[in-house]
Amino acid sequence: MYRYDEFDERFVRERVAQFADQVSRRLDGSLTEDEFKPLRLKNGVYLQLHAYMLRIAVPYGTLNSRQLRQLALIGEKYDRGYGHFTTRQNLQFNWPKLRDIPEILGLLADVEMHCIQTSGNCIRNVTADHFAGVAQDEIEDPRPTAELIRQWSSAHPEFSYLPRKFKIAVTGAEADRAVIKAHDIGLRLRRHPDTHEVCYEVSVGGGLGRTPMIGKVVRDYLPKKDLLAYLEAIMRVYNLEGRRDNKYKARVKILVHEIGAEEFTRRVEAEFAQLDGPSINADLEEVARIAAYFAPPAYETLPAVSNTLEAAKASNPAFARWVEVNTAPHKVPGYTALTISLKPIGQAPGDATSEQMRVVADLAQRYSFDELRVTHAQNLVLPHVRQRDLFAIWQKLGEAGLAEANIGLVTDIIACPGLDYCALATARSIPIAQAIQQRFANEARQREIGPLGIKISGCINACGHHHVGHIGILGLEKRGIESYQITLGGDATENAAIGEILGPGLAAEDVPDAIERIIAVYLAERAEGESFIDNVRRIGLAPFKAAFQETTRAAA
């Protein structure tokens, strides 16, 4: 993991002191709310429906146990005993008091954390594959790239007041687990077919929200040494030409769409050609310094299959099901990457209590080389677990209410906080997720259905990624009543796609019935071994629309 140097430490401490003074002036009335708003947003402080919200950056989703314990302490002391993990691999506290936030920021700084650039029209927290460094299909660990971008983008003087917020994601694997095509910039590490050199495939113009779009590839094979200069060229073109007269048309995806990917690429390449690359790109020593922080831990030499694990699975079917669903192959024999579900049936997706955070921190320290990850799907990962330790971990997680065996299944629902918290939301998300979880709570039924991603947003800003859900649910307000629009066929992987609307909006109580009917079509029509999304692509939307219409008729 990366460790702060003297510059990082000084930079964060100075920002804490600066914001403490700004908060003091707001509290004594020297600053109005309008004057204070741009200052608090620079430090991750939002004003939600009922209270301030503090968004904490978790760069590329990586934490250690000390950091997670500090988050648990903050949640316990300054919030209501829990935190909410988000689709940006961040953590949000929903109930801090403004007067306490400077002290919270000081506690974060003590463990090399902050809230800088988690809001505002700037380059936001850089995200990455949550299995970075351990995935079997990985070409190269994307975390050094993400850290390099973090350092380059932090308080960048030219890009601190962009037309709109800007999001970057990086993956180094064949399978896209970072949703790169739904980002303003998506980077995929890949090998050049001729030279076999590791390069970047660069996509620009992805994004969800009011106008969902899939990113367009502007460079197939960018040399690694040119990364920062090329990013600078993209940002300059956007900063100069992006709309500033209409915030709904200000994202880079609109610029790419309006002038076309080919013309946008031409302008970027022209800007890139005239930049002084050596003065912008990181020198090789700095790249090597950063990469050294992500060296693999001291793995043991272990057999590929643990007899201890196999025996525990044979004697405990519930444990065996959990292993099957919640673990992923690891590049080192005898190890696995374990995903901890933050989606227990009937709970708010992505929430973890302070006590649960401490349990996970203890497990990370004891069993995963003191490292854990936050996923964009609002779960946690222990990336370096010996197979033989899985049973002991499962028992501890069970005691903490964290042993749900549902990763990637119908109850592993992504959901934004919605109208329960967010001032922008037009409908609730959490109760819809809970109702669907209750409907499909039976473990055997979940496994029969197989991989299925449901994503829920409480407004058109799409913080719940509903556009790229296999089944997407968007909550809207219609004549004072919450209405839920359902889309089908979205995909957040390397086969990225935007879902299509099935029909008119439904009342909240009718959503589980609609999901039930959609899934029934899949179960009736699927070929052997066919996943839900593959079935949708093969048979088309018509059978699902017919089933959806049954729900609307029944509700009429």
Coordinates of C-alpha atoms in Angstrom, one line a residue:
M1 CA 0.0 0.0 0.0
Y2 CA 1.1 3.6 -0.6
R3 CA 2.4 5.5 2.3
Y4 CA 2.3 9.3 2.6
D5 CA 5.6 11.2 2.1
E6 CA 6.4 14.6 3.7
F7 CA 4.5 16.5 1.0
D8 CA 1.4 14.4 1.4
E9 CA 1.4 14.9 5.2
R10 CA 2.0 18.6 5.0
F11 CA -0.6 19.1 2.2
V12 CA -3.4 17.3 4.1
R13 CA -2.6 19.0 7.5
E14 CA -2.6 22.4 5.9
R15 CA -6.0 21.7 4.3
V16 CA -7.4 20.5 7.7
A17 CA -6.3 23.7 9.4
Q18 CA -7.6 25.9 6.5
F19 CA -11.0 24.2 6.7
A20 CA -11.2 24.4 10.5
D21 CA -10.9 28.2 10.1
Q22 CA -13.6 28.2 7.4
V23 CA -16.0 26.2 9.6
S24 CA -15.3 28.5 12.5
R25 CA -16.3 31.5 10.4
R26 CA -19.4 29.7 9.2
L27 CA -20.5 28.9 12.7
D28 CA -20.0 32.5 13.9
G29 CA -21.8 33.9 10.9
S30 CA -18.8 35.5 9.2
L31 CA -19.5 33.3 6.2
T32 CA -23.0 32.8 4.7
E33 CA -24.1 29.4 3.5
D34 CA -23.6 30.6 -0.1
E35 CA -20.1 31.7 0.6
F36 CA -19.3 28.5 2.6
K37 CA -20.8 26.1 0.1
P38 CA -17.8 26.0 -2.4
L39 CA -15.4 25.8 0.5
R40 CA -17.1 22.8 2.1
L41 CA -17.5 21.0 -1.2
K42 CA -13.7 21.2 -1.7
N43 CA -13.5 19.2 1.5
G44 CA -16.2 16.6 0.9
V45 CA -18.9 18.1 3.0
Y46 CA -22.4 18.0 1.5
L47 CA -25.7 19.4 3.0
Q48 CA -28.3 16.6 2.7
L49 CA -31.9 16.4 3.7
H50 CA -31.5 16.1 7.4
A51 CA -27.8 16.8 8.2
Y52 CA -24.4 17.4 6.7
M53 CA -22.7 14.4 5.0
L54 CA -19.0 13.8 4.9
R55 CA -17.5 11.8 2.0
I56 CA -14.1 10.2 2.7
A57 CA -11.7 9.3 -0.1
V58 CA -10.5 5.7 -0.3
P59 CA -8.1 6.0 -3.2
Y60 CA -8.5 3.0 -5.6
G61 CA -10.5 1.3 -2.8
T62 CA -7.5 0.3 -0.7
L63 CA -7.5 0.4 3.1
N64 CA -5.5 -1.1 6.0
S65 CA -6.8 -2.2 9.3
R66 CA -5.7 1.0 11.1
Q67 CA -7.6 3.2 8.7
L68 CA -10.8 1.1 9.0
R69 CA -10.6 1.1 12.8
Q70 CA -10.3 4.9 12.6
L71 CA -13.4 5.0 10.4
A72 CA -15.2 2.9 13.0
L73 CA -14.2 5.3 15.7
I74 CA -15.4 8.3 13.8
G75 CA -18.7 6.6 13.0
E76 CA -19.2 5.7 16.7
K77 CA -18.1 9.1 18.1
Y78 CA -19.4 11.6 15.6
D79 CA -22.1 9.8 13.6
R80 CA -24.7 7.2 14.5
G81 CA -22.4 4.2 14.7
Y82 CA -22.2 3.2 11.0
G83 CA -20.8 4.3 7.6
H84 CA -22.0 3.9 4.1
F85 CA -19.7 2.5 1.4
T86 CA -20.4 3.9 -2.1
T87 CA -20.0 3.1 -5.8
R88 CA -17.0 5.4 -5.9
Q89 CA -15.2 3.1 -3.4
N90 CA -15.5 5.9 -0.8
L91 CA -17.2 6.0 2.6
Q92 CA -19.9 8.4 3.7
F93 CA -21.0 9.5 7.1
N94 CA -24.5 10.8 7.0
W95 CA -24.9 12.5 10.4
P96 CA -21.8 14.5 11.4
K97 CA -22.2 17.9 13.0
L98 CA -20.5 20.7 11.2
R99 CA -18.6 21.8 14.3
D100 CA -17.1 18.3 14.6
I101 CA -15.9 18.0 11.0
P102 CA -12.5 19.6 11.5
E103 CA -11.8 17.2 14.3
I104 CA -12.9 14.3 12.1
L105 CA -10.5 15.5 9.4
G106 CA -7.7 15.6 11.9
L107 CA -8.4 12.0 12.9
L108 CA -8.4 11.0 9.2
A109 CA -5.1 12.8 8.7
D110 CA -3.6 10.7 11.5
V111 CA -4.2 7.6 9.4
E112 CA -3.3 9.1 6.0
M113 CA -6.8 9.8 4.9
H114 CA -8.8 12.9 3.8
C115 CA -11.9 14.2 2.0
I116 CA -10.2 16.3 -0.6
Q117 CA -11.7 16.2 -4.1
T118 CA -14.5 13.9 -3.1
S119 CA -16.9 16.6 -4.3
G120 CA -16.9 19.7 -6.5
N121 CA -16.0 20.2 -10.2
C122 CA -12.6 18.6 -10.1
I123 CA -11.0 15.2 -10.7
R124 CA -12.6 12.9 -8.1
N125 CA -11.3 9.8 -6.3
V126 CA -9.6 7.5 -8.8
T127 CA -11.1 4.0 -8.7
A128 CA -9.7 0.6 -9.7
D129 CA -10.4 -3.1 -9.9
H130 CA -11.0 -4.3 -6.3
F131 CA -9.0 -7.5 -7.2
A132 CA -6.0 -5.4 -8.3
G133 CA -2.7 -7.2 -7.7
V134 CA -4.3 -10.6 -7.1
A135 CA -6.6 -11.5 -10.0
Q136 CA -5.6 -14.4 -12.2
D137 CA -6.6 -12.5 -15.4
E138 CA -4.5 -9.4 -14.6
I139 CA -1.9 -8.1 -17.1
E140 CA -0.5 -5.6 -14.6
D141 CA -1.5 -4.2 -11.2
P142 CA -3.5 -0.9 -11.9
R143 CA -2.9 0.6 -8.5
P144 CA 0.5 2.2 -9.2
T145 CA -1.2 3.9 -12.2
A146 CA -4.1 5.0 -10.0
E147 CA -1.7 6.4 -7.3
L148 CA 0.2 8.2 -10.0
I149 CA -3.0 9.8 -11.2
R150 CA -4.0 10.7 -7.6
Q151 CA -0.8 12.6 -7.1
W152 CA -1.0 14.3 -10.4
S153 CA -4.6 15.4 -10.0
S154 CA -4.6 16.4 -6.4
A155 CA -5.2 20.2 -6.3
H156 CA -4.0 20.4 -9.9
P157 CA -4.1 24.2 -10.5
E158 CA -5.5 24.0 -14.0
F159 CA -8.2 21.4 -13.3
S160 CA -9.7 22.5 -9.9
Y161 CA -12.6 24.4 -11.6
L162 CA -13.7 22.1 -14.4
P163 CA -17.1 22.5 -16.2
R164 CA -18.3 19.5 -14.1
K165 CA -17.0 16.7 -11.9
F166 CA -14.6 14.3 -13.6
K167 CA -14.1 10.6 -12.8
I168 CA -11.3 8.2 -13.8
A169 CA -11.2 4.4 -13.4
V170 CA -8.3 2.0 -14.1
T171 CA -8.2 -1.8 -14.6
G172 CA -5.3 -4.1 -15.5
A173 CA -7.3 -7.2 -16.2
E174 CA -9.1 -8.8 -19.1
A175 CA -12.4 -8.7 -17.2
D176 CA -13.6 -5.1 -16.4
R177 CA -14.4 -5.0 -12.7
A178 CA -14.0 -1.2 -12.5
V179 CA -16.8 -0.1 -14.9
I180 CA -14.2 1.9 -16.9
K181 CA -16.6 2.5 -19.9
A182 CA -19.0 4.4 -17.6
H183 CA -16.3 6.9 -16.6
D184 CA -15.1 10.2 -18.0
I185 CA -11.8 8.5 -18.6
G186 CA -11.3 4.8 -18.5
L187 CA -7.9 3.2 -18.6
R188 CA -7.2 -0.5 -19.4
L189 CA -3.7 -1.9 -19.2
R190 CA -3.1 -4.2 -22.2
R191 CA -0.2 -5.6 -24.2
H192 CA 0.6 -4.2 -27.6
P193 CA 0.1 -7.1 -30.1
D194 CA 3.4 -6.4 -31.9
T195 CA 5.8 -5.2 -29.2
H196 CA 4.1 -7.0 -26.2
E197 CA 4.8 -3.8 -24.3
V198 CA 2.2 -3.0 -21.6
C199 CA 0.2 0.1 -22.7
Y200 CA -3.0 1.9 -22.0
E201 CA -6.2 1.7 -23.9
V202 CA -7.8 5.1 -23.2
S203 CA -11.6 5.6 -23.3
V204 CA -13.3 9.0 -22.9
G205 CA -16.8 10.2 -22.6
G206 CA -18.5 7.5 -20.5
G207 CA -20.9 8.4 -17.8
L208 CA -24.4 7.8 -16.4
G209 CA -26.8 10.3 -15.0
R210 CA -29.3 12.3 -17.1
T211 CA -27.6 11.3 -20.4
P212 CA -26.0 7.8 -20.0
M213 CA -23.2 7.1 -22.5
I214 CA -20.6 4.4 -23.0
G215 CA -17.0 5.7 -23.3
K216 CA -15.3 5.8 -26.7
V217 CA -11.8 4.5 -27.2
V218 CA -9.5 7.4 -28.3
R219 CA -6.2 5.6 -28.0
D220 CA -5.7 1.8 -28.4
Y221 CA -2.1 1.6 -27.2
L222 CA -0.8 4.6 -25.3
P223 CA 2.8 4.1 -24.1
K224 CA 2.9 4.1 -20.3
K225 CA 5.5 6.8 -20.1
D226 CA 3.1 9.2 -21.9
L227 CA 0.2 8.8 -19.5
L228 CA 0.1 12.0 -17.6
A229 CA 0.8 14.2 -20.7
Y230 CA -2.0 12.4 -22.5
L231 CA -4.4 12.9 -19.6
E232 CA -3.4 16.5 -19.5
A233 CA -4.2 16.9 -23.1
I234 CA -7.7 15.3 -22.6
M235 CA -8.3 17.6 -19.6
R236 CA -7.2 20.7 -21.5
V237 CA -9.5 20.0 -24.4
Y238 CA -12.4 19.4 -22.0
N239 CA -11.6 22.4 -19.7
L240 CA -11.5 24.7 -22.7
E241 CA -14.4 23.5 -24.7
G242 CA -16.8 21.8 -22.2
R243 CA -20.1 23.6 -21.7
R244 CA -20.3 25.9 -18.7
D245 CA -23.7 27.5 -19.5
N246 CA -25.7 24.4 -18.6
K247 CA -24.6 21.9 -15.9
Y248 CA -26.7 19.2 -17.4
K249 CA -24.6 19.4 -20.6
A250 CA -21.3 20.1 -19.0
R251 CA -19.8 16.6 -18.7
V252 CA -17.1 15.5 -21.2
K253 CA -19.4 12.9 -22.6
I254 CA -21.6 15.7 -24.0
L255 CA -18.6 17.3 -25.7
V256 CA -17.5 13.9 -27.2
H257 CA -21.1 13.3 -28.4
E258 CA -21.6 16.7 -29.9
I259 CA -18.3 17.0 -31.8
G260 CA -17.9 13.2 -32.4
A261 CA -15.3 10.8 -31.0
E262 CA -13.1 11.2 -34.1
E263 CA -13.0 15.0 -33.8
F264 CA -12.5 14.9 -30.1
T265 CA -9.6 12.5 -30.6
R266 CA -8.1 14.8 -33.2
R267 CA -8.2 17.7 -30.8
V268 CA -6.6 15.7 -28.0
E269 CA -3.9 14.4 -30.2
A270 CA -3.1 17.9 -31.4
E271 CA -2.9 19.2 -27.8
F272 CA -0.8 16.2 -26.8
A273 CA 1.6 16.8 -29.7
Q274 CA 2.3 20.4 -28.6
L275 CA 2.7 19.7 -24.9
D276 CA 6.1 19.4 -23.3
G277 CA 5.7 15.7 -22.3
P278 CA 8.9 15.3 -20.2
S279 CA 7.9 18.2 -17.9
I280 CA 4.5 16.6 -17.3
N281 CA 5.1 12.9 -17.2
A282 CA 6.5 11.2 -14.1
D283 CA 10.2 10.3 -14.3
L284 CA 11.1 6.7 -14.1
E285 CA 12.5 7.0 -10.5
E286 CA 9.2 8.3 -9.3
V287 CA 7.2 5.6 -11.1
A288 CA 9.5 3.0 -9.6
R289 CA 9.1 4.6 -6.1
I290 CA 5.3 4.4 -6.3
A291 CA 5.3 0.9 -7.8
A292 CA 7.5 -0.4 -4.9
Y293 CA 4.7 0.4 -2.5
F294 CA 2.5 -2.2 -4.3
A295 CA 5.0 -5.1 -4.2
P296 CA 3.3 -8.4 -3.4
P297 CA 3.2 -9.4 0.2
A298 CA 5.3 -12.3 1.6
Y299 CA 3.1 -15.2 0.5
E300 CA 3.7 -18.7 1.7
T301 CA 4.3 -21.6 -0.6
L302 CA 1.1 -23.6 -0.4
P303 CA -0.6 -26.4 -2.3
A304 CA -3.1 -25.2 -4.9
V305 CA -5.9 -26.9 -3.0
S306 CA -6.2 -26.8 0.8
N307 CA -7.2 -30.1 2.4
T308 CA -8.3 -28.2 5.5
L309 CA -10.7 -26.2 3.3
E310 CA -12.0 -29.2 1.5
A311 CA -12.7 -31.0 4.7
A312 CA -14.5 -28.0 6.2
K313 CA -16.7 -27.7 3.1
A314 CA -17.5 -31.4 3.1
S315 CA -18.8 -31.2 6.7
N316 CA -20.6 -27.8 6.5
P317 CA -22.8 -27.2 3.4
A318 CA -23.6 -23.6 4.5
F319 CA -19.9 -22.8 4.6
A320 CA -19.4 -24.6 1.2
R321 CA -22.0 -22.4 -0.4
W322 CA -20.4 -19.3 1.0
V323 CA -17.0 -20.2 -0.4
E324 CA -18.5 -21.0 -3.8
V325 CA -20.2 -17.6 -4.0
N326 CA -18.0 -15.2 -2.1
T327 CA -14.4 -16.2 -3.1
A328 CA -12.5 -15.5 -6.4
P329 CA -9.4 -17.2 -7.9
H330 CA -6.1 -15.8 -6.8
K331 CA -2.9 -15.7 -8.8
V332 CA -0.9 -17.3 -6.0
P333 CA -1.6 -21.0 -5.2
G334 CA -3.3 -21.7 -1.9
Y335 CA -4.8 -18.2 -1.6
T336 CA -8.1 -16.7 -2.5
A337 CA -9.7 -13.2 -2.7
L338 CA -12.7 -13.1 -0.3
T339 CA -15.5 -10.7 -0.8
I340 CA -17.5 -9.8 2.3
S341 CA -21.1 -8.9 1.5
L342 CA -22.5 -5.7 2.9
K343 CA -25.9 -6.8 1.7
P344 CA -27.4 -8.9 4.5
I345 CA -31.1 -9.5 3.7
G346 CA -33.2 -6.5 4.7
Q347 CA -30.4 -4.1 5.5
A348 CA -29.4 -0.9 3.7
P349 CA -26.9 -1.9 0.9
G350 CA -23.3 -0.8 1.6
D351 CA -23.8 0.1 5.3
A352 CA -21.5 -1.3 7.9
T353 CA -21.7 -0.6 11.6
S354 CA -18.6 0.5 13.6
E355 CA -18.4 -2.8 15.3
Q356 CA -18.6 -4.6 11.9
M357 CA -15.8 -2.4 10.6
R358 CA -13.6 -3.4 13.6
V359 CA -14.3 -7.1 12.9
V360 CA -13.3 -6.7 9.3
A361 CA -10.2 -4.7 10.3
D362 CA -9.2 -7.5 12.7
L363 CA -9.6 -10.1 10.0
A364 CA -7.6 -8.1 7.5
Q365 CA -4.8 -7.7 10.0
R366 CA -4.7 -11.4 11.0
Y367 CA -5.5 -13.1 7.7
S368 CA -4.9 -10.7 4.7
F369 CA -1.6 -9.0 5.3
D370 CA -3.3 -6.0 6.9
E371 CA -5.1 -5.0 3.6
L372 CA -8.7 -4.8 2.4
R373 CA -10.5 -3.3 -0.5
V374 CA -13.8 -1.4 -1.1
T375 CA -15.6 -2.5 -4.2
H376 CA -17.7 -0.3 -6.5
A377 CA -20.5 -2.8 -5.7
Q378 CA -20.5 -1.6 -2.1
N379 CA -18.9 -4.6 -0.6
L380 CA -15.5 -5.3 1.1
V381 CA -12.7 -7.6 0.0
L382 CA -9.9 -9.4 1.9
P383 CA -7.5 -9.8 -1.1
H384 CA -4.9 -12.2 0.3
V385 CA -6.6 -15.0 2.3
R386 CA -5.1 -18.5 2.7
Q387 CA -7.6 -21.1 1.7
R388 CA -7.1 -22.9 5.0
D389 CA -8.2 -19.8 7.0
L390 CA -11.6 -19.4 5.3
F391 CA -13.6 -21.4 7.8
A392 CA -12.3 -19.3 10.8
I393 CA -13.0 -16.1 8.9
W394 CA -16.5 -17.3 8.0
Q395 CA -17.3 -18.0 11.6
K396 CA -16.1 -14.5 12.7
L397 CA -18.1 -12.9 9.9
G398 CA -21.2 -14.9 10.9
E399 CA -21.0 -13.6 14.5
A400 CA -20.9 -10.1 13.0
G401 CA -23.8 -10.6 10.6
L402 CA -21.5 -10.4 7.6
A403 CA -21.6 -14.0 6.3
E404 CA -24.2 -13.5 3.6
A405 CA -23.5 -15.8 0.6
N406 CA -24.8 -13.6 -2.2
I407 CA -22.0 -11.9 -4.1
G408 CA -23.1 -11.3 -7.6
L409 CA -26.5 -12.7 -7.0
V410 CA -30.0 -11.2 -7.0
T411 CA -29.8 -9.8 -3.4
D412 CA -26.4 -8.3 -3.9
I413 CA -28.1 -5.0 -4.9
I414 CA -26.3 -1.7 -5.5
A415 CA -28.4 1.2 -4.2
C416 CA -27.7 4.9 -3.5
P417 CA -29.0 6.4 -0.2
G418 CA -32.0 7.9 -2.1
L419 CA -34.7 10.0 -0.6
D420 CA -34.0 8.8 2.9
Y421 CA -30.9 11.0 3.0
C422 CA -30.1 12.8 -0.3
A423 CA -31.4 16.3 -1.1
L424 CA -31.2 15.6 -4.8
A425 CA -33.2 12.3 -4.7
T426 CA -36.8 12.1 -6.0
A427 CA -37.6 8.6 -4.6
R428 CA -36.4 6.1 -2.0
S429 CA -33.9 3.5 -3.0
I430 CA -33.1 1.6 0.2
P431 CA -36.7 0.3 0.9
I432 CA -36.9 -1.0 -2.7
A433 CA -33.7 -2.9 -2.3
Q434 CA -34.9 -4.3 1.0
A435 CA -38.2 -5.4 -0.5
I436 CA -36.5 -7.2 -3.4
Q437 CA -34.0 -8.9 -1.0
Q438 CA -36.9 -10.2 1.1
R439 CA -38.6 -11.5 -2.0
F440 CA -35.6 -13.5 -3.1
A441 CA -34.1 -14.2 0.4
N442 CA -34.0 -18.0 -0.1
E443 CA -30.4 -19.0 -0.8
A444 CA -31.3 -22.0 -3.0
R445 CA -33.4 -19.7 -5.2
Q446 CA -30.7 -17.1 -5.5
R447 CA -28.2 -19.8 -6.7
E448 CA -30.8 -21.2 -9.1
I449 CA -31.1 -17.7 -10.7
G450 CA -27.4 -17.3 -10.8
P451 CA -25.4 -14.1 -11.5
L452 CA -27.8 -11.1 -11.7
G453 CA -27.0 -7.5 -11.0
I454 CA -29.8 -5.2 -9.8
K455 CA -28.9 -1.5 -9.4
I456 CA -31.1 1.2 -8.0
S457 CA -30.9 5.0 -8.1
G458 CA -33.2 7.4 -6.3
C459 CA -32.9 10.1 -9.0
I460 CA -31.5 10.7 -12.5
N461 CA -28.0 11.4 -11.2
A462 CA -27.6 7.6 -11.2
C463 CA -25.4 7.2 -8.2
G464 CA -26.7 3.6 -8.0
H465 CA -25.5 2.9 -11.6
H466 CA -29.0 1.7 -12.6
H467 CA -28.3 2.3 -16.3
V468 CA -25.7 -0.5 -16.3
G469 CA -27.6 -2.9 -14.2
H470 CA -28.8 -6.2 -15.7
I471 CA -32.0 -4.9 -14.1
G472 CA -32.0 -1.2 -13.4
I473 CA -34.5 0.7 -11.2
L474 CA -34.8 4.4 -11.3
G475 CA -36.9 6.2 -8.7
L476 CA -38.7 9.3 -9.9
E477 CA -41.4 11.6 -8.5
K478 CA -44.6 11.9 -10.5
R479 CA -47.4 14.2 -9.3
G480 CA -46.2 13.8 -5.7
I481 CA -45.9 10.0 -5.8
E482 CA -42.8 7.9 -6.1
S483 CA -42.6 6.0 -9.4
Y484 CA -40.1 3.4 -10.4
Q485 CA -38.9 3.0 -14.0
I486 CA -37.3 -0.4 -14.8
T487 CA -34.6 -1.0 -17.4
L488 CA -33.2 -4.2 -18.8
G489 CA -30.0 -5.3 -20.4
G490 CA -27.4 -3.0 -18.9
D491 CA -23.9 -4.2 -18.4
A492 CA -21.1 -2.8 -16.3
T493 CA -18.3 -5.2 -17.6
E494 CA -16.1 -5.1 -20.6
N495 CA -19.3 -5.7 -22.6
A496 CA -20.6 -2.4 -21.3
A497 CA -24.2 -1.5 -22.3
I498 CA -27.0 0.9 -21.3
G499 CA -30.3 -0.8 -20.3
E500 CA -33.5 -0.2 -22.1
I501 CA -36.8 1.0 -20.5
L502 CA -39.4 -1.7 -20.3
G503 CA -42.5 0.5 -19.8
P504 CA -44.2 3.1 -17.6
G505 CA -43.2 3.6 -14.0
L506 CA -44.5 1.4 -11.2
A507 CA -45.5 2.2 -7.6
A508 CA -43.0 1.0 -5.0
E509 CA -45.1 -1.9 -3.8
D510 CA -45.3 -3.3 -7.4
V511 CA -41.6 -3.4 -8.0
P512 CA -40.9 -6.8 -6.5
D513 CA -43.7 -8.3 -8.5
A514 CA -42.2 -6.9 -11.7
I515 CA -38.7 -8.3 -10.8
E516 CA -40.4 -11.6 -10.1
R517 CA -42.0 -11.8 -13.5
I518 CA -38.9 -10.7 -15.3
I519 CA -36.8 -13.4 -13.6
A520 CA -39.6 -16.0 -14.3
V521 CA -39.2 -15.3 -18.1
Y522 CA -35.5 -15.9 -17.8
L523 CA -35.9 -19.2 -15.9
A524 CA -38.4 -20.4 -18.4
E525 CA -36.4 -19.4 -21.5
R526 CA -32.8 -19.9 -20.6
A527 CA -30.5 -22.4 -22.2
E528 CA -28.4 -24.7 -20.1
G529 CA -25.7 -22.7 -18.3
E530 CA -27.0 -19.4 -19.7
S531 CA -26.7 -16.3 -17.5
F532 CA -29.5 -13.8 -17.1
I533 CA -27.7 -11.1 -19.2
D534 CA -26.8 -13.6 -21.9
N535 CA -30.4 -14.7 -22.0
V536 CA -31.6 -11.1 -22.4
R537 CA -29.2 -10.6 -25.3
R538 CA -30.3 -13.8 -27.0
I539 CA -34.1 -13.6 -26.8
G540 CA -34.4 -9.8 -26.8
L541 CA -36.7 -7.6 -24.7
A542 CA -40.1 -8.6 -26.1
P543 CA -40.8 -11.5 -23.7
F544 CA -39.7 -9.4 -20.8
K545 CA -41.8 -6.5 -21.8
A546 CA -44.8 -8.7 -22.1
A547 CA -44.2 -10.0 -18.5
F548 CA -43.6 -6.4 -17.3
Q549 CA -47.0 -5.4 -18.8
E550 CA -48.7 -8.0 -16.7
T551 CA -47.4 -6.2 -13.6
T552 CA -48.8 -2.8 -14.9
R553 CA -52.2 -4.4 -15.7
A554 CA -52.3 -6.1 -12.3
A555 CA -51.5 -2.8 -10.6
A556 CA -54.1 -0.8 -12.6

